[in-house]
Structure formats: C-alpha cells, structure tokens
Coordinates of C-alpha atoms in Angstrom, one line a residue:
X1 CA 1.3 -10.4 24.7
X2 CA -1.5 -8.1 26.0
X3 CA 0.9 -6.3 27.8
X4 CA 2.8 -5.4 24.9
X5 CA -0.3 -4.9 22.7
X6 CA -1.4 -2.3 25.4
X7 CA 1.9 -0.5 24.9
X8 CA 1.1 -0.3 21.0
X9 CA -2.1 0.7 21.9
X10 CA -0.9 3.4 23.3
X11 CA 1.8 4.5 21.1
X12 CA -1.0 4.4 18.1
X13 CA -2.7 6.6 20.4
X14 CA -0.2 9.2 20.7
X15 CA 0.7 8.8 17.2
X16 CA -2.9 10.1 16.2
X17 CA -2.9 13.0 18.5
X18 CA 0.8 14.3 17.0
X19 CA -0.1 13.1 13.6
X20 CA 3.5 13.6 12.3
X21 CA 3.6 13.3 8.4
X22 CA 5.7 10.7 7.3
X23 CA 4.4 9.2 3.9
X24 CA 2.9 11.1 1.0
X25 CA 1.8 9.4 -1.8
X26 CA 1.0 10.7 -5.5
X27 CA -1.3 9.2 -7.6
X28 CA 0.6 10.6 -10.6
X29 CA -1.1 9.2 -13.0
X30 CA -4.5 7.5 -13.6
X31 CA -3.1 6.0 -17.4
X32 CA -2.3 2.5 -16.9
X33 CA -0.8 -0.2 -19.3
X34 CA -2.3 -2.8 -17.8
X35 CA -6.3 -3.8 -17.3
X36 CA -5.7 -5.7 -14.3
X37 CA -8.8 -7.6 -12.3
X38 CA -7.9 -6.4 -8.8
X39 CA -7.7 -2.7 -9.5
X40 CA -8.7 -0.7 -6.9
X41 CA -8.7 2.7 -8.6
X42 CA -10.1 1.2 -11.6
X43 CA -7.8 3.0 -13.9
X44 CA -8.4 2.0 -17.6
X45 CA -5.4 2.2 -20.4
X46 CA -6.7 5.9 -21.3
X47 CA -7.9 7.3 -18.1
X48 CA -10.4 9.9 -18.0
X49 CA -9.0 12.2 -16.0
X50 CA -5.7 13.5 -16.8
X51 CA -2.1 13.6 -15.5
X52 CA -2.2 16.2 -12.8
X53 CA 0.5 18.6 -13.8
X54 CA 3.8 18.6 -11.8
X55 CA 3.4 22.3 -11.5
X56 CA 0.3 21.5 -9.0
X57 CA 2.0 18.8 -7.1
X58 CA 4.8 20.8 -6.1
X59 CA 2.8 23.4 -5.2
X60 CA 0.9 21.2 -2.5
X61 CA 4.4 20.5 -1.6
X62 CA 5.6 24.1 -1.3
X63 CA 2.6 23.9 1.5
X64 CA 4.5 21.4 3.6
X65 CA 7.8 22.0 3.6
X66 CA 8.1 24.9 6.4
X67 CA 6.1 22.6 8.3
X68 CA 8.5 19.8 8.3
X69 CA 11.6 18.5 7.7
X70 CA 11.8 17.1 4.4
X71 CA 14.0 14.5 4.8
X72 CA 11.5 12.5 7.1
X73 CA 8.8 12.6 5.1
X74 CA 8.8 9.8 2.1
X75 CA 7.1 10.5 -1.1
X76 CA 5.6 7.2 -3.1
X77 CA 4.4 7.8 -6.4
X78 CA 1.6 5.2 -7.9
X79 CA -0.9 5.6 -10.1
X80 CA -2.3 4.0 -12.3
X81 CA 1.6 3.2 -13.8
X82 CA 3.9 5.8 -12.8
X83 CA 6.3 4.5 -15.4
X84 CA 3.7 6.2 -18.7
X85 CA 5.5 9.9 -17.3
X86 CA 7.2 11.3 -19.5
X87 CA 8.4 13.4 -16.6
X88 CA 8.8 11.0 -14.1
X89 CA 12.5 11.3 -13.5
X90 CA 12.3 15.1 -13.9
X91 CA 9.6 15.0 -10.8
X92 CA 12.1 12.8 -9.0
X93 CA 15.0 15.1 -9.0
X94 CA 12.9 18.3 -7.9
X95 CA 11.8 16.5 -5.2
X96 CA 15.8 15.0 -4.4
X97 CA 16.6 19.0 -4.7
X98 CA 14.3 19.7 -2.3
X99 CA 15.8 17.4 -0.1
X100 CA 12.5 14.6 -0.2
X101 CA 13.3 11.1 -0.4
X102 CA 11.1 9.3 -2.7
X103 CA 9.8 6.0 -4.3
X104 CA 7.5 4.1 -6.6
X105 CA 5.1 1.3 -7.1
X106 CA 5.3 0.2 -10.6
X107 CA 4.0 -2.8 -12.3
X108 CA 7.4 -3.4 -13.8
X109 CA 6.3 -4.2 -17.4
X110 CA 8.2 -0.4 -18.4
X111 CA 10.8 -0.6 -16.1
X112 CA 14.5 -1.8 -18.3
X113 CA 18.2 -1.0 -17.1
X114 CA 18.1 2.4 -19.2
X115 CA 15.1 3.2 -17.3
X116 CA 16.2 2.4 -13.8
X117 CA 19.5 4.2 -14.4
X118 CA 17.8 7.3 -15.0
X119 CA 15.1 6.7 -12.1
X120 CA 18.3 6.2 -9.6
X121 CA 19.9 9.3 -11.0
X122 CA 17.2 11.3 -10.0
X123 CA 17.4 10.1 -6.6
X124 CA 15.0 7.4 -6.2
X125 CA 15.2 5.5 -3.1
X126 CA 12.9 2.7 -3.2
X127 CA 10.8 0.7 -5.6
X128 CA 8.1 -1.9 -5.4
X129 CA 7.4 -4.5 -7.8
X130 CA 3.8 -6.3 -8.4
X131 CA 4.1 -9.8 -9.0
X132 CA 0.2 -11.5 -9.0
X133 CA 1.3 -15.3 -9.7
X134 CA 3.0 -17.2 -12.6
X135 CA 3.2 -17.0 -15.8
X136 CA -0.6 -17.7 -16.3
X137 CA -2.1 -16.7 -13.6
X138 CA 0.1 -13.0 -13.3
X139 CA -0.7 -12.4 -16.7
X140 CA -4.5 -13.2 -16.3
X141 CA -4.4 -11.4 -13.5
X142 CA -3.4 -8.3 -15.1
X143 CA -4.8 -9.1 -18.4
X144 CA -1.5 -8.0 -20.2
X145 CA -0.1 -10.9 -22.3
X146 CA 4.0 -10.6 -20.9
X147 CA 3.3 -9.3 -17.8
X148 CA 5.2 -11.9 -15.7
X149 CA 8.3 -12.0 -18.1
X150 CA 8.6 -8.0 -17.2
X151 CA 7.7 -8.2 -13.7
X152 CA 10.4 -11.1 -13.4
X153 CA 13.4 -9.1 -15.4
X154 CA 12.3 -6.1 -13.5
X155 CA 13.0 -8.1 -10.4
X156 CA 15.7 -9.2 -11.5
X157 CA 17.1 -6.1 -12.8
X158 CA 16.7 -4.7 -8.9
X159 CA 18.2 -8.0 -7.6
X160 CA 21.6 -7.0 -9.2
X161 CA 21.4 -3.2 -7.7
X162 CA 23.3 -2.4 -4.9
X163 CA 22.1 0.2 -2.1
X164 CA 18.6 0.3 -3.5
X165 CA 15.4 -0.1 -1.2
X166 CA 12.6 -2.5 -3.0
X167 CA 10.5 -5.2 -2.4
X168 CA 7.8 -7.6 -4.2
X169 CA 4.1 -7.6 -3.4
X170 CA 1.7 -10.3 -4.4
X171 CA -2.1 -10.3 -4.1
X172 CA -3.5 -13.4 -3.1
X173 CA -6.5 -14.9 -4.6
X174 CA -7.8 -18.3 -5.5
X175 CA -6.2 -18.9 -8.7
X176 CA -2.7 -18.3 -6.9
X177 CA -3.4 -19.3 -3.9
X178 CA -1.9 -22.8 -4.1
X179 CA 0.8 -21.7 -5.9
X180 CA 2.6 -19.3 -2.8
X181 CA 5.0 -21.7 -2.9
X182 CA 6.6 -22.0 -6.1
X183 CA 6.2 -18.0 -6.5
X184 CA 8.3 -17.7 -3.4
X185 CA 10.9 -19.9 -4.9
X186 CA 10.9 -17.9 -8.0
X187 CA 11.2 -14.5 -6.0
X188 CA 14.4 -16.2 -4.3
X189 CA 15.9 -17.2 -7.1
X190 CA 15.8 -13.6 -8.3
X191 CA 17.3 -12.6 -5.6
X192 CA 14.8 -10.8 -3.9
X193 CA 14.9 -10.4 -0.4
X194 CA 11.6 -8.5 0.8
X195 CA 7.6 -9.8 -0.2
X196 CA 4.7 -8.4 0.7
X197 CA 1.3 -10.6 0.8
X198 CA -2.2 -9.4 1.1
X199 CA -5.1 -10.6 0.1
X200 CA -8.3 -8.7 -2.2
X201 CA -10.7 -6.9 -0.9
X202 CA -14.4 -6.1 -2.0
X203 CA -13.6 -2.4 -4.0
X204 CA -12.4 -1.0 -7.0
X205 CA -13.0 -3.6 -9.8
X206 CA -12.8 -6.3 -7.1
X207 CA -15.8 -5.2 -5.4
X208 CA -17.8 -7.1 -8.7
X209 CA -16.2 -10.2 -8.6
X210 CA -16.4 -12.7 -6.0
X211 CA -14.1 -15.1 -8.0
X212 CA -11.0 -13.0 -6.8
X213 CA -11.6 -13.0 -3.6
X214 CA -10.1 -15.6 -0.8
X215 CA -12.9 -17.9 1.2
X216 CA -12.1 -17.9 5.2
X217 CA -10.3 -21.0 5.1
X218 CA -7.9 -20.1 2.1
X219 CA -7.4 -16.3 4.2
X220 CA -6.2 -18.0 7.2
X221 CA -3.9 -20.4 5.0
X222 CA -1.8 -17.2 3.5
X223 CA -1.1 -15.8 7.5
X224 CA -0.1 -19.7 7.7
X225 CA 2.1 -19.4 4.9
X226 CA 3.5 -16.0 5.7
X227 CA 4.2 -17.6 9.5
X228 CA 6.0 -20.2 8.4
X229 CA 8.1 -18.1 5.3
X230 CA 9.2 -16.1 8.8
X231 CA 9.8 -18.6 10.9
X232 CA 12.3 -20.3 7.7
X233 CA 14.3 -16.9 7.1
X234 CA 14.8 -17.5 3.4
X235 CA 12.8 -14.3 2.9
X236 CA 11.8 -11.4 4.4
X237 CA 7.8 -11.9 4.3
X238 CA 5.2 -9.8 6.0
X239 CA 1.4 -10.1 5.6
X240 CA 0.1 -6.4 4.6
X241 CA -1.6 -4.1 7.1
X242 CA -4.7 -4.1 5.9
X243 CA -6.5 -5.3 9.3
X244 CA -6.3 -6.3 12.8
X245 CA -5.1 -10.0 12.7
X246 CA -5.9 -11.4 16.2
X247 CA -3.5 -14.3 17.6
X248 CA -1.6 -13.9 14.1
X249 CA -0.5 -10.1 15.6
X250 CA 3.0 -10.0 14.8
X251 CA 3.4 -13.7 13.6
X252 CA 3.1 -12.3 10.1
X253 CA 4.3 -9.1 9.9
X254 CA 7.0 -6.7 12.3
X255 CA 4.9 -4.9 14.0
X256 CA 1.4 -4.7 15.4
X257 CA -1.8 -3.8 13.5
X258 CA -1.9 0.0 12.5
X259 CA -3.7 2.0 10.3
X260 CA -1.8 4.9 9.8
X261 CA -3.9 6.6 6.8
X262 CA -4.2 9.7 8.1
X263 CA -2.4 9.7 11.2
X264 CA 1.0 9.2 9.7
X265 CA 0.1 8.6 6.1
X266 CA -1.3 11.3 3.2
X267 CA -2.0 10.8 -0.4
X268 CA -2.7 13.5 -3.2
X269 CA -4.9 12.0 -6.0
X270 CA -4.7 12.6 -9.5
X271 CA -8.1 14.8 -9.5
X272 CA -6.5 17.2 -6.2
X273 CA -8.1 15.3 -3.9
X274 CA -6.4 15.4 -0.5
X275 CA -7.0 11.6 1.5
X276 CA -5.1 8.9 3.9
X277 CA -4.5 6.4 1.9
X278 CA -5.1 6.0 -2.6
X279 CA -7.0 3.1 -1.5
X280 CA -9.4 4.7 0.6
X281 CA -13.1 5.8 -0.7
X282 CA -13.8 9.6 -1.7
X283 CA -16.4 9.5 1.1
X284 CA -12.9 10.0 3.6
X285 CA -11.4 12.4 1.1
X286 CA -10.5 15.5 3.7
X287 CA -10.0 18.5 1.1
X288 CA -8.5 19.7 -2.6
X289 CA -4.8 20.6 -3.3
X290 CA -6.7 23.2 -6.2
X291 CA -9.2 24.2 -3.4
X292 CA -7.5 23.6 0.0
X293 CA -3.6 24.3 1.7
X294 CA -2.3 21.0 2.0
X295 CA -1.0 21.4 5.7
X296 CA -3.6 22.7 6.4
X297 CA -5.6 19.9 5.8
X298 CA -3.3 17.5 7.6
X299 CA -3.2 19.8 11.2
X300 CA -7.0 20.2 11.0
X301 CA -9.4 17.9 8.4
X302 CA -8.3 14.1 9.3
X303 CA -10.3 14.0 13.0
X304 CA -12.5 10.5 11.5
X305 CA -9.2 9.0 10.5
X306 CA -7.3 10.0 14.3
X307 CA -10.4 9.3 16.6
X308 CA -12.2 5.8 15.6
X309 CA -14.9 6.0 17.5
X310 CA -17.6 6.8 14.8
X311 CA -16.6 3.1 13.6
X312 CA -17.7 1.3 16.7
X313 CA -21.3 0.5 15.2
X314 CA -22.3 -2.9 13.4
X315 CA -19.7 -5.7 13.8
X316 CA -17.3 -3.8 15.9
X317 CA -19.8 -2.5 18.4
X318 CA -19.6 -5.2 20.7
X319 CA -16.2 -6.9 19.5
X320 CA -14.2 -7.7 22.1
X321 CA -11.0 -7.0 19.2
X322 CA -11.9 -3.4 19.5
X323 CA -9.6 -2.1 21.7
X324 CA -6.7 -3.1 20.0
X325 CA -8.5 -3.0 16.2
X326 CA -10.5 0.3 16.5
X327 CA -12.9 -1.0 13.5
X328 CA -9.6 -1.8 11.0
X329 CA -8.1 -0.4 8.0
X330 CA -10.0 3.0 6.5
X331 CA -10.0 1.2 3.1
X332 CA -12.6 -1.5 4.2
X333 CA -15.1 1.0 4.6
X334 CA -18.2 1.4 1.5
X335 CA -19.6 4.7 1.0
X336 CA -21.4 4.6 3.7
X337 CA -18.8 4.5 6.1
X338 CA -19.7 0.4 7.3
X339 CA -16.9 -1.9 7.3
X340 CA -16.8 -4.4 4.4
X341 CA -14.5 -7.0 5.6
X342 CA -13.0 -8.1 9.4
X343 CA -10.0 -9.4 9.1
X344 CA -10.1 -11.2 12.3
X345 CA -13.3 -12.7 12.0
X346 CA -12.3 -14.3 8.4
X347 CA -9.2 -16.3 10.9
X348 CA -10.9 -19.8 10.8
X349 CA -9.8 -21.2 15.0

C-alpha cells in the first residue's frame, strides 16, 4: 500500500505544479428554498446578495477559454438552489454552445419531468441530488415540510433517464446515522446507482451546532458502512473527499485522498469572488471576476492551495499522516487558517 500511496503522492504533486483546470463551479445563486441546518453558505430563502448576472459569468468564462480546451473543463452550478433561475436552462445552453459540459447540484424539491426536459435540452450532463435521511429526519434536516417526497420523485424521475450522469449525496449526522441502512434501500429501490456519504463539519450554520455533528465512534461507523456498501456491489458508494482517511484510503472511496480545490478545482461565487472550492472560507478566496482576469488568477494566485506547507503547524506538525495528508481538505480550515477537524484522528483503532 505505501508503495502505491507514494505513487499518488506523487502524481498530486505534479498535479499542483500543472494545475490543469478541470472543474469550475458557479454559485449561481445565493436564493434558496430551503432553510436547511447543515448549510455551509448559509444562504437564507431571500439572500442578501443577488443573482450574479449571467452577463458576468460568461465574461469570467470568455477569460478561460483560449486557455483551454473547453470540453475538459466541467462546469457545476450550486448555489444556494440553482433551480430559483429563471435563466437556468438559458445559461446551460451558452455554455453547451461554447462547447462546456456542465452540471448541477440541486436539492430536487423544483426539479419535475417538464423541468428536467428542458435542463437536458440545454445540454446538461450531470445532476446531483441531496437526500439528508427519511421522511422525518430529511425534512428536519432541511426544515422544508416535503422535502423527502421531492428529493425521492426527483430521484426517481433521473432513475428512469437514460444517458444521464447523476448521483445521490447524503450528509451524515446523528439523527440519520442509524438509519444508513434503510436510506440505502430506498435509494435502490429508486433505482439509483451512485451515493455519496460525508459527514458535517464545524462551518456555515453547522459551525453553531454540535447536535449535527458525528461523535468519533459514529465517524468511523459511516467508513464502516460505506466499506461494506462496496464490498456488497448493490451500489456504487464512496465516502466524500473531505480528508485524509488513513487505513480506510481507498476502502471507501476510488481513489486516494486529494484535495484538489485549487489545483484542479475553481469556483466563481455569487459576490465575484474567485476560490477552490464554494465550501472554502473567504480567508482562501484568491481574486474577483469584477476586479481580477479569471485565468489569470488560476496560472498565478492559488500558490497556499498548490504548496501545503504553511499548514504543517498545530496537529499536523508532527503527524506522521503528513506526507500523504499535507494538513487535509482547504474547507476545514477557520479564518485563521488552523485546521478545524482531522479526519484521521476522528478513525477510532
């Protein structure tokens, strides 16, 4: 195994000095139609900030494309919901013009056959769904009265769609934990082939309650699910990529641990702001699209995000992990640039 993890070392390496673009995210939207718990952008059902204009977006595009090709770099829009454009689909198909493939992460509750149809007209290739639990605990999760029923029909709207990328993702926390089971019989009997698993961490509206979040003993439980949901083939499960994962390194998930927020990965956020990742604090935000040349910002602004070694302070200074961790994913870091959760040290032995 440590030969192979050297290898991945390695490649992440060389990955990070060639930084090839690969994913760009736009937070579209900061509206939401949900109030859910767990948010990490702590969007609210009439956010503050508005829409940024499509206009703006594509000119931040403009500044990429004669610096790669288009077809090889995927562009997610999130939010907040993505679904509450108007323009959505109109975005979608400038981008498909352009030659861009591009996706979504939606919390379903919008998303009906009429809708879908219009999405995959405009040349959507992918789609993630959000499913937080059951009935009870989904829709106390998200605070939305419904919000399983429309997550489930969504689901199973995409189940009956042929040649369409999606998947499910579920956030673990200790209302659902004991219930990983029966939600992955329910995602099966939808017909859905691909789920996603991660478990909350301390920011956004998280960050101010405790009750969300796993204990160590309940964190190493969901890699133990997630192993065995591999090992039975039912499903196609991987544990997110949120952190270094120790003997559970590719147990849980296809491939080794990598952060790839601003090595591979970009995001545009709904106030300009140019960063790796939507989840990551402003603290790591590298530039503005109203201010700042996208690609510009990519070749030459994302050195803390491609050379770890600022992070190798506190916990990780003298973890033996580092060298194949390199301080985890840039979302765990507060404001001040410490890590907030190890991933490895919450494994219980």
């Amino acid at each position: 195994m440590k030969i192979k993890e050297e290898l991945w070392r390695q490649y992440r390496h060389n990955e990070s000095q060639l930084h090839p673009l690969r994913t760009l995210f736009w937070e579209c939207t900061l509206r939401c139609n949900m109030r859910c718990r767990h948010c990490g952008s702590d969007c609210k059902v009439s956010a503050t900030t508005p829409d940024m204009p499509a206009a703006d977006f594509f000119k931040a595009i403009d500044d990429i494309t004669p610096h790669v090709d288009p077809h090889k770099v995927f562009v997610v829009f999130t939010g907040g919901e993505p679904l509450l454009r108007a323009d959505l689909e109109a975005c979608g198909l400038e981008l498909y013009r352009r030659g861009f493939p591009w996706g979504m992460v939606t919390n379903g509750f919008l998303l009906n056959e009429k809708r879908l149809d219009g999405l995959l007209r405009s040349g959507m290739h992918s789609i993630t769904i959000s499913l937080d639990g059951l009935r009870e605990e989904h829709d106390w999760m998200r605070q939305t009265t419904g919000g399983f029923e429309h997550a489930s029909e969504a689901i199973r709207l995409l189940g009956k769609t042929p040649d369409l990328l999606w998947d499910v993702v579920t956030c673990v926390n200790p209302r659902n934990y004991h219930q990983m089971e029966a939600i992955k019989e329910h995602l099966i009997s939808l017909n859905c082939k691909r789920w996603r698993v991660f478990a909350i961490f301390p920011m956004g509206r998280a960050a101010q309650d405790p009750e969300l979040r796993l204990d160590n003993n309940q964190f190493t439980g969901v890699l133990d699910f997630v192993k065995r949901t591999r090992e039975e083939g039912r499903i196609i499960c991987n544990y997110a990529c949120e952190g270094y994962l120790g003997k559970y390194e590719r147990k849980v998930r296809d491939n080794y641990f990598f952060c790839r927020a601003g090595v591979e990965v970009a995001s545009v956020l709904c106030d300009g702001s140019i960063s790796g990742c939507t989840s990551i604090r402003s603290n790591f935000h590298q530039g503005n699209i109203y201010q700042d040349n996208l690609w510009e910002v990519w070749e030459n602004r994302f050195e803390p995000y491609r050379d770890r070694s600022w992070a190798k302070k506190d916990q990780c200074a003298n973890c033996k992990a580092w060298r194949y961790c390199e301080g985890n994913g840039m979302h765990l870091y507060d404001d001040g640039g410490h890590l907030l959760s190890c991933s490895m040290h919450r494994i219980v032995n």
